[in-house]
């Protein structure tokens, strides 16, 4: 498995912390930036991660900004991305099992680093259950096809 990870300046410190976690778990990742605390625009980095996932460069993605809101909105503008904004482990598990989320968004100024690791761990360990959830994911794809020309 390879994870794409990216952040703006507001999520930079949490992104770096999560990279250390991924290294310790022997999970490959691609860091799409940013590489400092200098102010940047979150859509640029969310787009890089989302494109990495849809083009197959990565299996899944993690995006971080101050609240996680901006990066989640940005990622969800990319056809094929199902980005879940997370702040707890239950939602992390459900986003994988029920929603087949292929990207997660976290708020670097909202949640603590250790909770972020727990969220990422829960998400990565969970798998899409299919079944009735597949029908719902297909309906999301239908919405994409209709509105994301």
mmCIF file with all atom_site columns, C-alpha atoms in Angstrom:
data_model
loop_
_atom_site.group_PDB
_atom_site.id
_atom_site.type_symbol
_atom_site.label_atom_id
_atom_site.label_alt_id
_atom_site.label_comp_id
_atom_site.label_asym_id
_atom_site.label_entity_id
_atom_site.label_seq_id
_atom_site.pdbx_PDB_ins_code
_atom_site.Cartn_x
_atom_site.Cartn_y
_atom_site.Cartn_z
_atom_site.occupancy
_atom_site.B_iso_or_equiv
_atom_site.pdbx_formal_charge
_atom_site.auth_seq_id
_atom_site.auth_comp_id
_atom_site.auth_asym_id
_atom_site.auth_atom_id
_atom_site.pdbx_PDB_model_num
ATOM 1   C CA . UNK A 1 1   ? 0.000   0.000  0.000   1.00 0.00 ? 1   UNK A CA 1
ATOM 2   C CA . UNK A 1 2   ? 1.183   3.514  -0.817  1.00 0.00 ? 2   UNK A CA 1
ATOM 3   C CA . UNK A 1 3   ? -0.326  6.609  0.797   1.00 0.00 ? 3   UNK A CA 1
ATOM 4   C CA . UNK A 1 4   ? -0.308  10.093 -0.701  1.00 0.00 ? 4   UNK A CA 1
ATOM 5   C CA . UNK A 1 5   ? -0.018  12.765 1.976   1.00 0.00 ? 5   UNK A CA 1
ATOM 6   C CA . UNK A 1 6   ? -0.201  16.525 1.711   1.00 0.00 ? 6   UNK A CA 1
ATOM 7   C CA . UNK A 1 7   ? -0.960  19.638 3.697   1.00 0.00 ? 7   UNK A CA 1
ATOM 8   C CA . UNK A 1 8   ? -0.927  23.377 3.746   1.00 0.00 ? 8   UNK A CA 1
ATOM 9   C CA . UNK A 1 9   ? 0.975   25.374 6.377   1.00 0.00 ? 9   UNK A CA 1
ATOM 10  C CA . UNK A 1 10  ? -1.803  24.863 8.938   1.00 0.00 ? 10  UNK A CA 1
ATOM 11  C CA . UNK A 1 11  ? -1.467  21.109 8.674   1.00 0.00 ? 11  UNK A CA 1
ATOM 12  C CA . UNK A 1 12  ? 2.283   20.894 8.088   1.00 0.00 ? 12  UNK A CA 1
ATOM 13  C CA . UNK A 1 13  ? 3.299   19.841 11.615  1.00 0.00 ? 13  UNK A CA 1
ATOM 14  C CA . UNK A 1 14  ? 0.619   17.135 11.792  1.00 0.00 ? 14  UNK A CA 1
ATOM 15  C CA . UNK A 1 15  ? 1.571   15.889 8.319   1.00 0.00 ? 15  UNK A CA 1
ATOM 16  C CA . UNK A 1 16  ? 5.184   15.515 9.413   1.00 0.00 ? 16  UNK A CA 1
ATOM 17  C CA . UNK A 1 17  ? 4.078   13.631 12.536  1.00 0.00 ? 17  UNK A CA 1
ATOM 18  C CA . UNK A 1 18  ? 1.914   11.300 10.457  1.00 0.00 ? 18  UNK A CA 1
ATOM 19  C CA . UNK A 1 19  ? 4.806   10.628 8.091   1.00 0.00 ? 19  UNK A CA 1
ATOM 20  C CA . UNK A 1 20  ? 6.822   9.360  11.073  1.00 0.00 ? 20  UNK A CA 1
ATOM 21  C CA . UNK A 1 21  ? 3.941   7.084  12.022  1.00 0.00 ? 21  UNK A CA 1
ATOM 22  C CA . UNK A 1 22  ? 3.721   5.726  8.467   1.00 0.00 ? 22  UNK A CA 1
ATOM 23  C CA . UNK A 1 23  ? 7.482   5.094  8.441   1.00 0.00 ? 23  UNK A CA 1
ATOM 24  C CA . UNK A 1 24  ? 7.265   3.149  11.725  1.00 0.00 ? 24  UNK A CA 1
ATOM 25  C CA . UNK A 1 25  ? 4.463   1.043  10.238  1.00 0.00 ? 25  UNK A CA 1
ATOM 26  C CA . UNK A 1 26  ? 6.536   0.399  7.092   1.00 0.00 ? 26  UNK A CA 1
ATOM 27  C CA . UNK A 1 27  ? 3.848   2.050  4.982   1.00 0.00 ? 27  UNK A CA 1
ATOM 28  C CA . UNK A 1 28  ? 5.152   3.692  1.827   1.00 0.00 ? 28  UNK A CA 1
ATOM 29  C CA . UNK A 1 29  ? 4.052   7.248  1.165   1.00 0.00 ? 29  UNK A CA 1
ATOM 30  C CA . UNK A 1 30  ? 4.500   10.107 -1.257  1.00 0.00 ? 30  UNK A CA 1
ATOM 31  C CA . UNK A 1 31  ? 4.714   13.559 0.325   1.00 0.00 ? 31  UNK A CA 1
ATOM 32  C CA . UNK A 1 32  ? 3.021   16.046 -1.997  1.00 0.00 ? 32  UNK A CA 1
ATOM 33  C CA . UNK A 1 33  ? 3.991   19.019 0.189   1.00 0.00 ? 33  UNK A CA 1
ATOM 34  C CA . UNK A 1 34  ? 3.979   21.613 1.554   1.00 0.00 ? 34  UNK A CA 1
ATOM 35  C CA . UNK A 1 35  ? 7.441   21.518 3.039   1.00 0.00 ? 35  UNK A CA 1
ATOM 36  C CA . UNK A 1 36  ? 7.370   24.379 5.536   1.00 0.00 ? 36  UNK A CA 1
ATOM 37  C CA . UNK A 1 37  ? 5.205   26.569 7.729   1.00 0.00 ? 37  UNK A CA 1
ATOM 38  C CA . UNK A 1 38  ? 5.188   29.300 5.052   1.00 0.00 ? 38  UNK A CA 1
ATOM 39  C CA . UNK A 1 39  ? 1.643   30.287 4.073   1.00 0.00 ? 39  UNK A CA 1
ATOM 40  C CA . UNK A 1 40  ? 0.342   28.425 1.011   1.00 0.00 ? 40  UNK A CA 1
ATOM 41  C CA . UNK A 1 41  ? -3.044  27.659 -0.542  1.00 0.00 ? 41  UNK A CA 1
ATOM 42  C CA . UNK A 1 42  ? -4.579  24.370 0.611   1.00 0.00 ? 42  UNK A CA 1
ATOM 43  C CA . UNK A 1 43  ? -6.374  23.526 -2.677  1.00 0.00 ? 43  UNK A CA 1
ATOM 44  C CA . UNK A 1 44  ? -3.009  23.142 -4.429  1.00 0.00 ? 44  UNK A CA 1
ATOM 45  C CA . UNK A 1 45  ? -1.877  20.353 -2.115  1.00 0.00 ? 45  UNK A CA 1
ATOM 46  C CA . UNK A 1 46  ? -5.272  18.682 -1.785  1.00 0.00 ? 46  UNK A CA 1
ATOM 47  C CA . UNK A 1 47  ? -5.413  18.471 -5.581  1.00 0.00 ? 47  UNK A CA 1
ATOM 48  C CA . UNK A 1 48  ? -1.969  16.850 -5.779  1.00 0.00 ? 48  UNK A CA 1
ATOM 49  C CA . UNK A 1 49  ? -3.009  14.127 -3.330  1.00 0.00 ? 49  UNK A CA 1
ATOM 50  C CA . UNK A 1 50  ? -6.398  13.585 -5.005  1.00 0.00 ? 50  UNK A CA 1
ATOM 51  C CA . UNK A 1 51  ? -4.780  13.302 -8.436  1.00 0.00 ? 51  UNK A CA 1
ATOM 52  C CA . UNK A 1 52  ? -2.213  10.873 -7.045  1.00 0.00 ? 52  UNK A CA 1
ATOM 53  C CA . UNK A 1 53  ? -5.033  8.634  -5.844  1.00 0.00 ? 53  UNK A CA 1
ATOM 54  C CA . UNK A 1 54  ? -7.172  8.767  -8.992  1.00 0.00 ? 54  UNK A CA 1
ATOM 55  C CA . UNK A 1 55  ? -4.209  8.209  -11.319 1.00 0.00 ? 55  UNK A CA 1
ATOM 56  C CA . UNK A 1 56  ? -3.040  5.198  -9.290  1.00 0.00 ? 56  UNK A CA 1
ATOM 57  C CA . UNK A 1 57  ? 0.211   6.684  -8.041  1.00 0.00 ? 57  UNK A CA 1
ATOM 58  C CA . UNK A 1 58  ? -1.148  6.054  -4.511  1.00 0.00 ? 58  UNK A CA 1
ATOM 59  C CA . UNK A 1 59  ? -3.768  3.691  -3.137  1.00 0.00 ? 59  UNK A CA 1
ATOM 60  C CA . UNK A 1 60  ? -5.173  6.174  -0.618  1.00 0.00 ? 60  UNK A CA 1
ATOM 61  C CA . UNK A 1 61  ? -4.566  9.730  0.537   1.00 0.00 ? 61  UNK A CA 1
ATOM 62  C CA . UNK A 1 62  ? -4.348  11.840 3.671   1.00 0.00 ? 62  UNK A CA 1
ATOM 63  C CA . UNK A 1 63  ? -4.773  15.624 3.531   1.00 0.00 ? 63  UNK A CA 1
ATOM 64  C CA . UNK A 1 64  ? -4.343  18.089 6.369   1.00 0.00 ? 64  UNK A CA 1
ATOM 65  C CA . UNK A 1 65  ? -5.083  21.784 6.778   1.00 0.00 ? 65  UNK A CA 1
ATOM 66  C CA . UNK A 1 66  ? -5.947  23.843 9.841   1.00 0.00 ? 66  UNK A CA 1
ATOM 67  C CA . UNK A 1 67  ? -9.470  22.457 10.178  1.00 0.00 ? 67  UNK A CA 1
ATOM 68  C CA . UNK A 1 68  ? -9.507  19.768 7.482   1.00 0.00 ? 68  UNK A CA 1
ATOM 69  C CA . UNK A 1 69  ? -12.531 21.457 5.918   1.00 0.00 ? 69  UNK A CA 1
ATOM 70  C CA . UNK A 1 70  ? -10.807 23.200 3.023   1.00 0.00 ? 70  UNK A CA 1
ATOM 71  C CA . UNK A 1 71  ? -8.785  20.188 1.934   1.00 0.00 ? 71  UNK A CA 1
ATOM 72  C CA . UNK A 1 72  ? -11.799 17.868 2.168   1.00 0.00 ? 72  UNK A CA 1
ATOM 73  C CA . UNK A 1 73  ? -13.922 20.173 0.015   1.00 0.00 ? 73  UNK A CA 1
ATOM 74  C CA . UNK A 1 74  ? -11.081 20.495 -2.497  1.00 0.00 ? 74  UNK A CA 1
ATOM 75  C CA . UNK A 1 75  ? -10.481 16.742 -2.743  1.00 0.00 ? 75  UNK A CA 1
ATOM 76  C CA . UNK A 1 76  ? -14.162 16.021 -3.211  1.00 0.00 ? 76  UNK A CA 1
ATOM 77  C CA . UNK A 1 77  ? -14.171 18.157 -6.365  1.00 0.00 ? 77  UNK A CA 1
ATOM 78  C CA . UNK A 1 78  ? -12.057 15.476 -8.077  1.00 0.00 ? 78  UNK A CA 1
ATOM 79  C CA . UNK A 1 79  ? -14.041 12.735 -9.835  1.00 0.00 ? 79  UNK A CA 1
ATOM 80  C CA . UNK A 1 80  ? -13.480 9.404  -8.085  1.00 0.00 ? 80  UNK A CA 1
ATOM 81  C CA . UNK A 1 81  ? -12.447 10.839 -4.733  1.00 0.00 ? 81  UNK A CA 1
ATOM 82  C CA . UNK A 1 82  ? -14.463 10.121 -1.626  1.00 0.00 ? 82  UNK A CA 1
ATOM 83  C CA . UNK A 1 83  ? -12.796 12.222 1.046   1.00 0.00 ? 83  UNK A CA 1
ATOM 84  C CA . UNK A 1 84  ? -14.020 12.018 4.631   1.00 0.00 ? 84  UNK A CA 1
ATOM 85  C CA . UNK A 1 85  ? -13.263 14.749 7.169   1.00 0.00 ? 85  UNK A CA 1
ATOM 86  C CA . UNK A 1 86  ? -12.503 12.857 10.385  1.00 0.00 ? 86  UNK A CA 1
ATOM 87  C CA . UNK A 1 87  ? -12.100 13.673 14.051  1.00 0.00 ? 87  UNK A CA 1
ATOM 88  C CA . UNK A 1 88  ? -12.745 10.295 15.725  1.00 0.00 ? 88  UNK A CA 1
ATOM 89  C CA . UNK A 1 89  ? -11.868 6.639  15.231  1.00 0.00 ? 89  UNK A CA 1
ATOM 90  C CA . UNK A 1 90  ? -15.430 5.381  14.832  1.00 0.00 ? 90  UNK A CA 1
ATOM 91  C CA . UNK A 1 91  ? -16.014 7.689  11.872  1.00 0.00 ? 91  UNK A CA 1
ATOM 92  C CA . UNK A 1 92  ? -12.636 6.637  10.477  1.00 0.00 ? 92  UNK A CA 1
ATOM 93  C CA . UNK A 1 93  ? -13.696 2.998  10.500  1.00 0.00 ? 93  UNK A CA 1
ATOM 94  C CA . UNK A 1 94  ? -17.133 3.759  9.068   1.00 0.00 ? 94  UNK A CA 1
ATOM 95  C CA . UNK A 1 95  ? -15.661 5.954  6.321   1.00 0.00 ? 95  UNK A CA 1
ATOM 96  C CA . UNK A 1 96  ? -13.719 2.926  5.090   1.00 0.00 ? 96  UNK A CA 1
ATOM 97  C CA . UNK A 1 97  ? -16.289 0.197  5.736   1.00 0.00 ? 97  UNK A CA 1
ATOM 98  C CA . UNK A 1 98  ? -19.445 2.000  4.565   1.00 0.00 ? 98  UNK A CA 1
ATOM 99  C CA . UNK A 1 99  ? -18.259 4.876  2.358   1.00 0.00 ? 99  UNK A CA 1
ATOM 100 C CA . UNK A 1 100 ? -15.115 3.382  0.818   1.00 0.00 ? 100 UNK A CA 1
ATOM 101 C CA . UNK A 1 101 ? -13.323 6.669  1.508   1.00 0.00 ? 101 UNK A CA 1
ATOM 102 C CA . UNK A 1 102 ? -10.100 6.750  -0.473  1.00 0.00 ? 102 UNK A CA 1
ATOM 103 C CA . UNK A 1 103 ? -8.890  10.010 1.094   1.00 0.00 ? 103 UNK A CA 1
ATOM 104 C CA . UNK A 1 104 ? -9.229  11.323 4.620   1.00 0.00 ? 104 UNK A CA 1
ATOM 105 C CA . UNK A 1 105 ? -8.922  14.895 5.823   1.00 0.00 ? 105 UNK A CA 1
ATOM 106 C CA . UNK A 1 106 ? -7.701  15.966 9.242   1.00 0.00 ? 106 UNK A CA 1
ATOM 107 C CA . UNK A 1 107 ? -7.529  19.309 11.021  1.00 0.00 ? 107 UNK A CA 1
ATOM 108 C CA . UNK A 1 108 ? -4.030  20.068 12.241  1.00 0.00 ? 108 UNK A CA 1
ATOM 109 C CA . UNK A 1 109 ? -5.324  22.823 14.535  1.00 0.00 ? 109 UNK A CA 1
ATOM 110 C CA . UNK A 1 110 ? -8.343  20.824 15.698  1.00 0.00 ? 110 UNK A CA 1
ATOM 111 C CA . UNK A 1 111 ? -7.181  17.369 16.765  1.00 0.00 ? 111 UNK A CA 1
ATOM 112 C CA . UNK A 1 112 ? -4.141  16.218 18.683  1.00 0.00 ? 112 UNK A CA 1
ATOM 113 C CA . UNK A 1 113 ? -1.319  14.314 17.057  1.00 0.00 ? 113 UNK A CA 1
ATOM 114 C CA . UNK A 1 114 ? -1.922  11.067 18.921  1.00 0.00 ? 114 UNK A CA 1
ATOM 115 C CA . UNK A 1 115 ? -5.635  11.107 18.082  1.00 0.00 ? 115 UNK A CA 1
ATOM 116 C CA . UNK A 1 116 ? -4.708  11.728 14.449  1.00 0.00 ? 116 UNK A CA 1
ATOM 117 C CA . UNK A 1 117 ? -2.527  8.613  14.495  1.00 0.00 ? 117 UNK A CA 1
ATOM 118 C CA . UNK A 1 118 ? -5.380  6.590  16.004  1.00 0.00 ? 118 UNK A CA 1
ATOM 119 C CA . UNK A 1 119 ? -7.722  7.870  13.286  1.00 0.00 ? 119 UNK A CA 1
ATOM 120 C CA . UNK A 1 120 ? -5.286  7.023  10.496  1.00 0.00 ? 120 UNK A CA 1
ATOM 121 C CA . UNK A 1 121 ? -4.653  3.598  12.006  1.00 0.00 ? 121 UNK A CA 1
ATOM 122 C CA . UNK A 1 122 ? -8.373  2.808  12.296  1.00 0.00 ? 122 UNK A CA 1
ATOM 123 C CA . UNK A 1 123 ? -8.972  3.924  8.708   1.00 0.00 ? 123 UNK A CA 1
ATOM 124 C CA . UNK A 1 124 ? -6.073  1.957  7.269   1.00 0.00 ? 124 UNK A CA 1
ATOM 125 C CA . UNK A 1 125 ? -7.049  -1.226 9.129   1.00 0.00 ? 125 UNK A CA 1
ATOM 126 C CA . UNK A 1 126 ? -10.663 -1.073 7.937   1.00 0.00 ? 126 UNK A CA 1
ATOM 127 C CA . UNK A 1 127 ? -11.903 -2.405 4.611   1.00 0.00 ? 127 UNK A CA 1
ATOM 128 C CA . UNK A 1 128 ? -14.924 -1.603 2.493   1.00 0.00 ? 128 UNK A CA 1
ATOM 129 C CA . UNK A 1 129 ? -17.731 -4.050 3.306   1.00 0.00 ? 129 UNK A CA 1
ATOM 130 C CA . UNK A 1 130 ? -19.506 -3.896 -0.056  1.00 0.00 ? 130 UNK A CA 1
ATOM 131 C CA . UNK A 1 131 ? -23.036 -5.328 -0.046  1.00 0.00 ? 131 UNK A CA 1
ATOM 132 C CA . UNK A 1 132 ? -25.695 -2.690 0.495   1.00 0.00 ? 132 UNK A CA 1
ATOM 133 C CA . UNK A 1 133 ? -22.908 -0.112 0.803   1.00 0.00 ? 133 UNK A CA 1
ATOM 134 C CA . UNK A 1 134 ? -21.787 -0.831 -2.768  1.00 0.00 ? 134 UNK A CA 1
ATOM 135 C CA . UNK A 1 135 ? -25.206 0.254  -4.032  1.00 0.00 ? 135 UNK A CA 1
ATOM 136 C CA . UNK A 1 136 ? -24.815 3.555  -2.198  1.00 0.00 ? 136 UNK A CA 1
ATOM 137 C CA . UNK A 1 137 ? -21.296 4.146  -3.505  1.00 0.00 ? 137 UNK A CA 1
ATOM 138 C CA . UNK A 1 138 ? -22.635 3.532  -7.005  1.00 0.00 ? 138 UNK A CA 1
ATOM 139 C CA . UNK A 1 139 ? -25.253 6.221  -6.404  1.00 0.00 ? 139 UNK A CA 1
ATOM 140 C CA . UNK A 1 140 ? -22.471 8.630  -5.418  1.00 0.00 ? 140 UNK A CA 1
ATOM 141 C CA . UNK A 1 141 ? -20.736 7.750  -8.690  1.00 0.00 ? 141 UNK A CA 1
ATOM 142 C CA . UNK A 1 142 ? -23.979 8.482  -10.536 1.00 0.00 ? 142 UNK A CA 1
ATOM 143 C CA . UNK A 1 143 ? -24.107 11.930 -8.936  1.00 0.00 ? 143 UNK A CA 1
ATOM 144 C CA . UNK A 1 144 ? -20.502 12.523 -10.025 1.00 0.00 ? 144 UNK A CA 1
ATOM 145 C CA . UNK A 1 145 ? -21.326 11.484 -13.592 1.00 0.00 ? 145 UNK A CA 1
ATOM 146 C CA . UNK A 1 146 ? -24.289 13.865 -13.696 1.00 0.00 ? 146 UNK A CA 1
ATOM 147 C CA . UNK A 1 147 ? -22.669 16.948 -12.177 1.00 0.00 ? 147 UNK A CA 1
ATOM 148 C CA . UNK A 1 148 ? -18.913 16.603 -12.651 1.00 0.00 ? 148 UNK A CA 1
ATOM 149 C CA . UNK A 1 149 ? -18.660 17.058 -16.375 1.00 0.00 ? 149 UNK A CA 1
#
